[in-house]
XYZ file of C-alpha atoms in Angstrom:
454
model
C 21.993 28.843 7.558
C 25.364 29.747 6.090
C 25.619 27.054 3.463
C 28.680 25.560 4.403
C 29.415 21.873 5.339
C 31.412 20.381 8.131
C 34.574 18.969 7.376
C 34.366 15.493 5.492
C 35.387 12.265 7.629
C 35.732 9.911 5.248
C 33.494 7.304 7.580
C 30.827 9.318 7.321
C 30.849 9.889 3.530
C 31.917 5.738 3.086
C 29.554 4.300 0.698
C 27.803 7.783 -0.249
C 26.861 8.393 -4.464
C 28.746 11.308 -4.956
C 27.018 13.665 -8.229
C 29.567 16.155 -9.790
C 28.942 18.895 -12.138
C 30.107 22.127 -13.095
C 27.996 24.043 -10.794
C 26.414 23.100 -7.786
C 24.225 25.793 -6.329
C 22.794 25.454 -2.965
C 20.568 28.539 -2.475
C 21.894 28.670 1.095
C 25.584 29.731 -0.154
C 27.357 31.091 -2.930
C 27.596 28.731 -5.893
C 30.238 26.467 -6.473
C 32.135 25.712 -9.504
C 33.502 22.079 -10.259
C 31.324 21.148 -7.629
C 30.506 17.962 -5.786
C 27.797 16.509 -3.414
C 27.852 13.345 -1.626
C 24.597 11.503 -0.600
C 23.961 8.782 1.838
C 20.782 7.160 3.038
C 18.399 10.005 0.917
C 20.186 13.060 2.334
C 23.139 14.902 1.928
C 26.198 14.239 3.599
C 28.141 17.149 2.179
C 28.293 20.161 -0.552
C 32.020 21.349 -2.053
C 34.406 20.902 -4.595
C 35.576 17.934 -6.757
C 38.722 18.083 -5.457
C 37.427 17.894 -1.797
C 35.501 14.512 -2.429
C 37.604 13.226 -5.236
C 39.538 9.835 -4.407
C 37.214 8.581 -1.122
C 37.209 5.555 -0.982
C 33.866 3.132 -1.534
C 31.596 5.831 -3.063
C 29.997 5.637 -6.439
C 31.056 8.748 -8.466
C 28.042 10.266 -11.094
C 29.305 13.304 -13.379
C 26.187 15.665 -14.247
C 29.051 17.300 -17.025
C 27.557 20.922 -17.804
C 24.937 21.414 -15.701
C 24.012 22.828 -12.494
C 22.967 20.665 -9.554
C 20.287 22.804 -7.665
C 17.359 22.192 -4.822
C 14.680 20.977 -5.779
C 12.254 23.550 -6.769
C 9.133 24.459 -3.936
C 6.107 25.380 -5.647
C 4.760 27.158 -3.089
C 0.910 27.017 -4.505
C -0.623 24.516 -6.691
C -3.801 22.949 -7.683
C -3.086 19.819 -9.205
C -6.108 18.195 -9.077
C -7.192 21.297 -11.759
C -4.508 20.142 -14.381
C -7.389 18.809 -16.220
C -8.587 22.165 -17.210
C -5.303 23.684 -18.616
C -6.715 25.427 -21.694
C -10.334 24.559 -20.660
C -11.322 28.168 -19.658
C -10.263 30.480 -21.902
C -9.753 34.145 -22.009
C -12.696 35.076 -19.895
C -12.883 37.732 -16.893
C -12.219 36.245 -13.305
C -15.621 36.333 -12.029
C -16.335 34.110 -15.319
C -13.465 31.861 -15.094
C -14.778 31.158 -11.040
C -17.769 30.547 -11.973
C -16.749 28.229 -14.996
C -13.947 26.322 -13.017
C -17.413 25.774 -10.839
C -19.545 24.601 -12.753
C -17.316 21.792 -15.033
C -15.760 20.421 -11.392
C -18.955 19.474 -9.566
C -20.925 19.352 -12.686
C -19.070 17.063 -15.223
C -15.613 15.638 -13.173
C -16.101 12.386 -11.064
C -13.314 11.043 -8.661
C -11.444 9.018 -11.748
C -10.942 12.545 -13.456
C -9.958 14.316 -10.566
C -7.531 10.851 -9.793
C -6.281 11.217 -13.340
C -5.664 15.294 -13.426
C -3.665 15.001 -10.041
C -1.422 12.142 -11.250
C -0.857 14.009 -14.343
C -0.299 17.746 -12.450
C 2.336 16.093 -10.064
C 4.376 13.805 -12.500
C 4.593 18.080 -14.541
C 5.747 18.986 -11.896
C 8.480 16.515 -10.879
C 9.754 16.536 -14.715
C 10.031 20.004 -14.376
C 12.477 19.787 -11.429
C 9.762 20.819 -8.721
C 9.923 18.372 -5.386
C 8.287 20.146 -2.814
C 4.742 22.038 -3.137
C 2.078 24.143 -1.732
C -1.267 22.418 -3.082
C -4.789 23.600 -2.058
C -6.856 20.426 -3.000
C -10.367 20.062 -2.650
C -11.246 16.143 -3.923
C -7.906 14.368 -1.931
C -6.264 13.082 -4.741
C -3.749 15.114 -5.262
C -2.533 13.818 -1.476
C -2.759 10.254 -3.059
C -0.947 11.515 -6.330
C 1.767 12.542 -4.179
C 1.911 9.854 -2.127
C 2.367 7.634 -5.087
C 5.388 9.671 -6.701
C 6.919 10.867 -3.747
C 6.605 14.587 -4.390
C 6.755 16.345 -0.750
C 5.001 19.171 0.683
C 2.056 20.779 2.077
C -1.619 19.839 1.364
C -3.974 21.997 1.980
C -7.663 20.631 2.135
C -9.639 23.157 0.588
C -13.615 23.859 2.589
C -16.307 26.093 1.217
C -19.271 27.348 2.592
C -20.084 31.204 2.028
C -23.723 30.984 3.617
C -23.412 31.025 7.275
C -26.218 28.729 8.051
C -23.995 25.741 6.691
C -20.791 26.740 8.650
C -21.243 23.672 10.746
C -21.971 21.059 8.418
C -19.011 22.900 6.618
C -16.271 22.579 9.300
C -18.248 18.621 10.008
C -17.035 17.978 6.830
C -13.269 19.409 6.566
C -12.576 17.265 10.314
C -13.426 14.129 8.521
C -11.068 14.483 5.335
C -8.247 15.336 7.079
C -8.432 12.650 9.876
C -8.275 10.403 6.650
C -5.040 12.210 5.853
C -3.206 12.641 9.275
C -1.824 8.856 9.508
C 0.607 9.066 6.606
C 2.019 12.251 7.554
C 6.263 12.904 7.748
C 7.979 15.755 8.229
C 7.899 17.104 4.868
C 4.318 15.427 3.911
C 1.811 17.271 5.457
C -1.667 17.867 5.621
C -2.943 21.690 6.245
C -6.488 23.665 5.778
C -7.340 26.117 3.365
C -10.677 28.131 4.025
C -10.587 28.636 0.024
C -11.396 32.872 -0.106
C -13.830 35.781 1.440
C -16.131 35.177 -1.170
C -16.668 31.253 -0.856
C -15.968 31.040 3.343
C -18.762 32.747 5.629
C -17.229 34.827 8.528
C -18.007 32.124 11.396
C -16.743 28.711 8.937
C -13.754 31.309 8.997
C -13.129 31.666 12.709
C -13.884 28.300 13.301
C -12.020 26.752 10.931
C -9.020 28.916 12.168
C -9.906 27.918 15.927
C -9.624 24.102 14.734
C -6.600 24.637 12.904
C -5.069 26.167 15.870
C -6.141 23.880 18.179
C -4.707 20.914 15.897
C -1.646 22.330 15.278
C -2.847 22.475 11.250
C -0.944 24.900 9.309
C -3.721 27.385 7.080
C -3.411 28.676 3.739
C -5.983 31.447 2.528
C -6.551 33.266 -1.091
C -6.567 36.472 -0.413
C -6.059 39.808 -1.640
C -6.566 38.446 -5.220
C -8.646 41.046 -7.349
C -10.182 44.312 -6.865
C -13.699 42.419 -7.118
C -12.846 40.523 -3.792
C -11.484 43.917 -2.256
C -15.193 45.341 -3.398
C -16.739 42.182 -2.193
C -15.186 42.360 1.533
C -14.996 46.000 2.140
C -18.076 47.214 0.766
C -20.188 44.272 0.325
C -20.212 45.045 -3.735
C -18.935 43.901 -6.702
C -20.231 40.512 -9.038
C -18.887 38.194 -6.128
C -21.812 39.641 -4.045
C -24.107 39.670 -6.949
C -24.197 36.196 -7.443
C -24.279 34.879 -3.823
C -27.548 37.606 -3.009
C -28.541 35.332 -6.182
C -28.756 32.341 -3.998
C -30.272 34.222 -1.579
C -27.337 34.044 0.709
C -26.472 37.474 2.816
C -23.722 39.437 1.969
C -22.415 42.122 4.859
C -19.480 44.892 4.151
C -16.985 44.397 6.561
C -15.375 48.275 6.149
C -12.097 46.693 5.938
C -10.091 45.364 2.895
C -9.158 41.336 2.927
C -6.049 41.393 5.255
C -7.129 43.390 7.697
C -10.445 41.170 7.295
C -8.468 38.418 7.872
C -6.573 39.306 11.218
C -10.052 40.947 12.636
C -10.783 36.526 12.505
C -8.030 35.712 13.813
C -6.557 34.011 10.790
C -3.581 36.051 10.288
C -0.756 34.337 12.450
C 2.866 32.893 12.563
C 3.225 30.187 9.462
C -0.333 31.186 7.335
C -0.084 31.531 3.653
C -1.465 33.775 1.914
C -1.981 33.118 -1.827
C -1.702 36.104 -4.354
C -1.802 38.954 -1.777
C -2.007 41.687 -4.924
C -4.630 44.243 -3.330
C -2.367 45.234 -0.412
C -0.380 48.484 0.956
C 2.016 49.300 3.428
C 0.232 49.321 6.387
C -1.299 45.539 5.318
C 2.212 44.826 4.566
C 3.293 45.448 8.214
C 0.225 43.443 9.637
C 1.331 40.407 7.246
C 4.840 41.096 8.948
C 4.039 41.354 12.416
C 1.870 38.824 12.578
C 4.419 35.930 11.291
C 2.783 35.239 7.880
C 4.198 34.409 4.678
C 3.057 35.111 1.075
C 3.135 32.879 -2.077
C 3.552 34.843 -5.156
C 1.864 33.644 -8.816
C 3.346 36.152 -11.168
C 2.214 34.177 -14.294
C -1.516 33.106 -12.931
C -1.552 36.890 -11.481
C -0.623 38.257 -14.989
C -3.119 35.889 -17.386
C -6.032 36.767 -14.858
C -5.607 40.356 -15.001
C -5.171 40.912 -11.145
C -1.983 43.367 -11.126
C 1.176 42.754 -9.876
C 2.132 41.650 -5.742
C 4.511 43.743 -4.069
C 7.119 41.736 -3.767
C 9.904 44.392 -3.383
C 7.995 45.693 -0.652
C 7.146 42.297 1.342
C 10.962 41.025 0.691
C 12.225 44.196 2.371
C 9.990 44.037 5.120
C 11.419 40.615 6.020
C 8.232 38.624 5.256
C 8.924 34.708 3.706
C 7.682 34.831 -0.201
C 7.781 31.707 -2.294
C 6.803 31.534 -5.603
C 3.861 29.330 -7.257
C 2.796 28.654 -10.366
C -0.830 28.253 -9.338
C -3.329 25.876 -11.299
C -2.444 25.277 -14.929
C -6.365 26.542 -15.163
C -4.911 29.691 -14.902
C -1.145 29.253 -15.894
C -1.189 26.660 -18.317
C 2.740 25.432 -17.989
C 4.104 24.053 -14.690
C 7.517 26.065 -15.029
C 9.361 27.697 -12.420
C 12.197 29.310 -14.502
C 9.271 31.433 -16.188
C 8.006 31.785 -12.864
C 11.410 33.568 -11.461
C 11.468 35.363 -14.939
C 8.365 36.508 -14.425
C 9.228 38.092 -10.919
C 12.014 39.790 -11.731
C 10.385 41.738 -14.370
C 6.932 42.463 -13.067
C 8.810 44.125 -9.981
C 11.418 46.079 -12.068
C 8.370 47.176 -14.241
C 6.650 48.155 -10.884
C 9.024 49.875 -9.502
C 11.076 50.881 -12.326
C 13.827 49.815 -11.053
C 16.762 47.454 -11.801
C 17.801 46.693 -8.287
C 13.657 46.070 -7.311
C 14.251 41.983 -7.701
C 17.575 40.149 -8.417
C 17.968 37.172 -10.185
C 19.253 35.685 -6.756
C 15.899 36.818 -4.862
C 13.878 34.869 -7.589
C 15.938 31.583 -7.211
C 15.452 31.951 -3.646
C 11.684 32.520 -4.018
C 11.809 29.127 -5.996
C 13.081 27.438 -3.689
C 14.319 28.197 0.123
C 12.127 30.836 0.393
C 9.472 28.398 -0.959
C 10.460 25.889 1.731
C 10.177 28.571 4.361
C 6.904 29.486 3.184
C 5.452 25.878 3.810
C 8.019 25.375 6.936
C 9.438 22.995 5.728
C 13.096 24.581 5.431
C 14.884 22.753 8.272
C 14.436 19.570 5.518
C 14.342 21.139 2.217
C 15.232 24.037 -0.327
C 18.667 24.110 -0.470
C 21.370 21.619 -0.408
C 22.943 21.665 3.361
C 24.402 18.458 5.137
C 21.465 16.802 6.730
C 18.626 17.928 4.251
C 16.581 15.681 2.086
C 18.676 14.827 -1.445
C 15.921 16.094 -3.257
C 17.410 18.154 -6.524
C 17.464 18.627 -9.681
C 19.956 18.499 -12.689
C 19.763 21.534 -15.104
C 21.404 21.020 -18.440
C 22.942 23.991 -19.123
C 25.187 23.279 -22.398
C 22.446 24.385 -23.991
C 22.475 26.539 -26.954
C 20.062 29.245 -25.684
C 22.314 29.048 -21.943
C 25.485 30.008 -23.427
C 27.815 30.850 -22.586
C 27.586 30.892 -18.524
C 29.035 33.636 -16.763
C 26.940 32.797 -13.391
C 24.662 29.690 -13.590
C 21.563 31.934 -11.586
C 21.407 34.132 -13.811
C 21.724 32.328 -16.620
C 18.920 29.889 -15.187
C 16.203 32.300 -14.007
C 17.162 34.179 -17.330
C 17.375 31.641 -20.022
C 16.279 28.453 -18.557
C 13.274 26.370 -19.061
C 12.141 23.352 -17.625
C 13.079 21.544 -20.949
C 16.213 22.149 -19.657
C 16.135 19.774 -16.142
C 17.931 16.635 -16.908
C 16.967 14.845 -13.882
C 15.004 14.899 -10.744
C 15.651 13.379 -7.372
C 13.865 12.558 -4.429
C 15.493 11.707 -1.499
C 18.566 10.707 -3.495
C 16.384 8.652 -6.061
C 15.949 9.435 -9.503
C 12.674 9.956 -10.751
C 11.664 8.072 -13.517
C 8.253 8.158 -13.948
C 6.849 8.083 -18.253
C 3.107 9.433 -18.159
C 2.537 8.251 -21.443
C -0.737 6.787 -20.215
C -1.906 9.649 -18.131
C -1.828 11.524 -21.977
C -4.093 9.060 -22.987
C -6.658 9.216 -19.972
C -6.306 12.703 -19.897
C -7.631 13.397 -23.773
C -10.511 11.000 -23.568
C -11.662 12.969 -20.627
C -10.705 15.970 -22.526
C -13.025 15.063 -24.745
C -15.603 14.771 -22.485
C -15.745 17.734 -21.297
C -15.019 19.784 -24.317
C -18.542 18.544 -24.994
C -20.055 20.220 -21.619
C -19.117 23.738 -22.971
C-alpha cells in the first residue's frame, strides 16, 4: 500500500464529515501536515490536505486543532477478561504468578466477574485509542464485551488440556464455544483458537486442534517461546512447569527440541499463526517463523515485569516477518497503553543491540498499528488510514505541555505521548463515548472479594 488516495470527485466525497487537524498520520504514508480526512458511510473516502478538501460542498467540517489524527491502535495480544487482576498478583516469579492467575480464575471468579473484567478491559482500551485487538479469551466474554462496544479484532478461544488422556474431551469442548461464536462474525470480528502454551496443551490436543483449525479455516494463536522454564519444560522435559504436572500425575516427555521448532514438528507453525512473546528464539527459529508465514506479537512491558528477556525484534523485522505489538493482560502489565508500549520497543532493542538504528520510532508506530493489523490479517480493513478502510482512529492531543514543541508528530508520540493524551476514539466513523463509571464500582466490590481469597 503506498498511502496515497485517488483523486477527490466531489460526488463521491458529497455528504462525507470531513476531521482536520494539524497532522494526520496514516502509517501507510508519510505524515501530513494541515491535514484532512473525509469519511462517508464508516470508512474513509480520502486522506490529504486542508486545502484539497476545503470548500466541498455538503460535508460537515470537524477541526481536531493540535493534534494528530492516527489509526486506530491494534493491540495485537490481550486478555481482557484478566483486567480484574491488574495489581492482584504481585511481584512473584512466573511459575508463581501461573499458578496464582490459576487458582483465583476457576477458584473464586464466576461468569458476572469475568462479564464485568471484560467490559471494563475493552472500554481501557478504546479510551486509550486502541480499536482493533488480538485477545486470547478463555470464559467468552470478552467476545460479548466487544460486541457490545464495537471494538474489532481477533478472538482467540483459549483450550487447555496438558494430560493427553483428556485431549478429546478437550478439543469436544473448544468445537462447541466457537460454533456459539461463528454467527456474528464480519470481516474484522473474528473468532480464532488458541491452544494456550506447551505446558498447558498435550502434544495430540495440539495436532488436533491445529488439524481443526485448518480444516475450518480458524486462524491460531499460540504462547510460545515465553521463558527459559518453558524452553526447559519442552526440550528437556525439566524445569517447575514439569514439576507440577508429574504432581498430578500427568506424564511429561522431552521433546529434544526448543518451542518453535516444537511447534512446526505439529504442524502448528503456518501462514497467518501468532505467536505470543516469542523471547527464547535464535536465528535459525527465526527463519522457520519466516518461512513458514507466521507472525509474532511482541509484549515489551508484560515481557519486562515478568522477567522473560527481551524478543528479537530487530532480528524478526529484518527478516521480513509481521510483528505487532501487545500490551498483554493488565495481570501482567497493569496499564492498557500503547505509547509506553512503542517506548518500550524502541529501547529494549537499542539496549539489545546497542544500537541507535536497532528500532525507529517509525517501526514502533507501525508495530502499533499496521503491522498489528497484519498480524491478525486484518490489514486490507484496518491500521492505517487508506480510502476504503474502516474510519476507525484516534485523536491525539498533542498541545500538550510534555509534547512540545513538535518537530515530527511520531516521534513526538511514541516518545512523549501517553494515552492521557487521546482526545477521541472512533469506530467506524463514530465517536466513542462510552463513561465506565459503573464498571469502577462493580469492579471494587469484586475487588474486594477476592482480595479476601489471598
Amino acid at each position: 500500500m503506498t498511502g496515497q488516495t485517488p483523486p477527490i470527485h466531489e460526488a463521491t466525497i458529497h455528504e462525507a464529515t470531513i476531521h482536520e487537524a494539524l497532522w494526520i498520520c496514516p502509517v501507510a504514508g508519510e505524515p501530513i501536515a494541515n491535514g484532512a480526512m473525509a469519511i462517508q458511510g464508516g470508512r474513509i473516502a480520502h486522506v490529504g490536505t486542508q486545502a484539497e478538501l476545503r470548500d466541498l460542498p455538503g460535508v460537515r467540517v470537524r477541526h481536531r486543532g493540535a493534534a494528530a489524527i492516527i489509526p486506530g491502535f491494534v493491540n495485537a495480544h490481550t486478555h481482557i477478561e484478566l483486567t480484574i487482576l491488574r495489581g492482584f498478583l504481585g511481584d512473584v516469579d512466573f511459575t508463581d504468578w501461573i499458578r496464582r492467575l490459576v487458582r483465583v480464575k476457576y477458584q473464586h471468579m464466576d461468569r458476572e466477574a469475568f462479564a464485568v473484567s471484560a467490559r471494563l478491559g475493552a472500554i481501557e482500551n478504546l479510551r486509550a485509542g486502541v480499536t482493533a485487538i488480538g485477545d486470547a479469551m478463555d470464559i467468552g466474554t470478552a467476545w460479548e464485551a466487544a460486541l457490545e462496544y464495537g471494538l474489532q479484532g481477533v478472538f482467540y478461544q483459549e483450550v487447555f488440556g496438558p494430560d493427553e488422556s483428556v485431549w478429546s474431551e478437550s478439543l469436544r469442548g473448544l468445537r462447541e464455544k466457537v460454533a456459539r461464536y461463528r454467527s456474528s462474525q464480519t470481516a474484522t470480528f473474528r473468532i480464532g483458537i488458541s491452544p494456550h502454551a506447551p505446558y498447558t496443551v498435550s502434544e495430540t490436543l495440539y495436532r488436533e486442534a491445529g488439524a481443526w483449525a485448518r480444516e475450518e479455516d480458524l486462524p491460531v494463536a499460540v504462547h510460545i517461546a515465553e521463558s527459559r522454564e518453558e524452553t526447559a519444560f519442552v526440550r528437556d522435559g525439566g524445569g517447575p512447569f514439569a514439576d507440577a504436572l508429574r504432581a498430578r500425575q500427568i506424564a511429561v516427555t522431552a521433546r529434544g527440541r526448543n518451542p518453535v521448532a516444537y511447534l512446526d514438528h505439529l504442524g502448528l507453525l503456518r501462514p497467518g499463526a501468532l505467536l505470543i512473546h516469542a523471547i527464547e528464539i535464535d536465528r535459525a527459529e527465526i527463519e522457520r517463523i519466516r518461512s513458514a508465514g507466521a507472525a509474532v506479537a511482541h509484549c515489551p512491558k508484560s515481557n519486562a515485569l515478568l522477567g522473560h528477556g527481551v524478543a528479537p525484534v530487530g532480528d524478526l523485522k529484518q527478516s521480513g516477518i509481521p510483528v505487532g505489538l501487545g500490551s498483554d493482560s493488565v495481570a501482567s502489565n497493569n496499564v492498557v497503553d500503547m505509547f509506553e508500549e512503542m517506548r518500550a520497543a524502541v529501547f529494549h532493542q537499542r539496549l539489545r543491540a546497542g544500537r541507535v538504528d536497532a528500532l525507529s520510532a517509525r517501526d514502533a508506530f507501525r508495530m502499533a498499528t499496521l503491522g498489528g493489523a497484519q498480524c491478525l490479517g486484518l490489514d486490507a480493513s484496518l491500521g492505517s488510514l487508506e480510502s476504503g478502510k474502516r474510519a476507525d482512529f484516534a485523536v491525539v492531543d498533542l498541545g500538550d505541555l510534555a509534547t512540545q514543541p513538535v518537530y515530527d508528530p511520531v516521534e513526538t508520540m511514541v516518545y512523549s505521548a501517553c494515552r492521557a493524551n487521546v482526545r477521541a476514539t472512533f469506530l467506524g466513523g463514530m465517536a466513542f463515548n462510552r463513561e465506565g463509571s459503573d464498571l469502577v464500582r462493580q469492579a471494587q466490590d469484586i475487588a474486594e472479594l477476592l482480595r479476601r481469597s489471598r
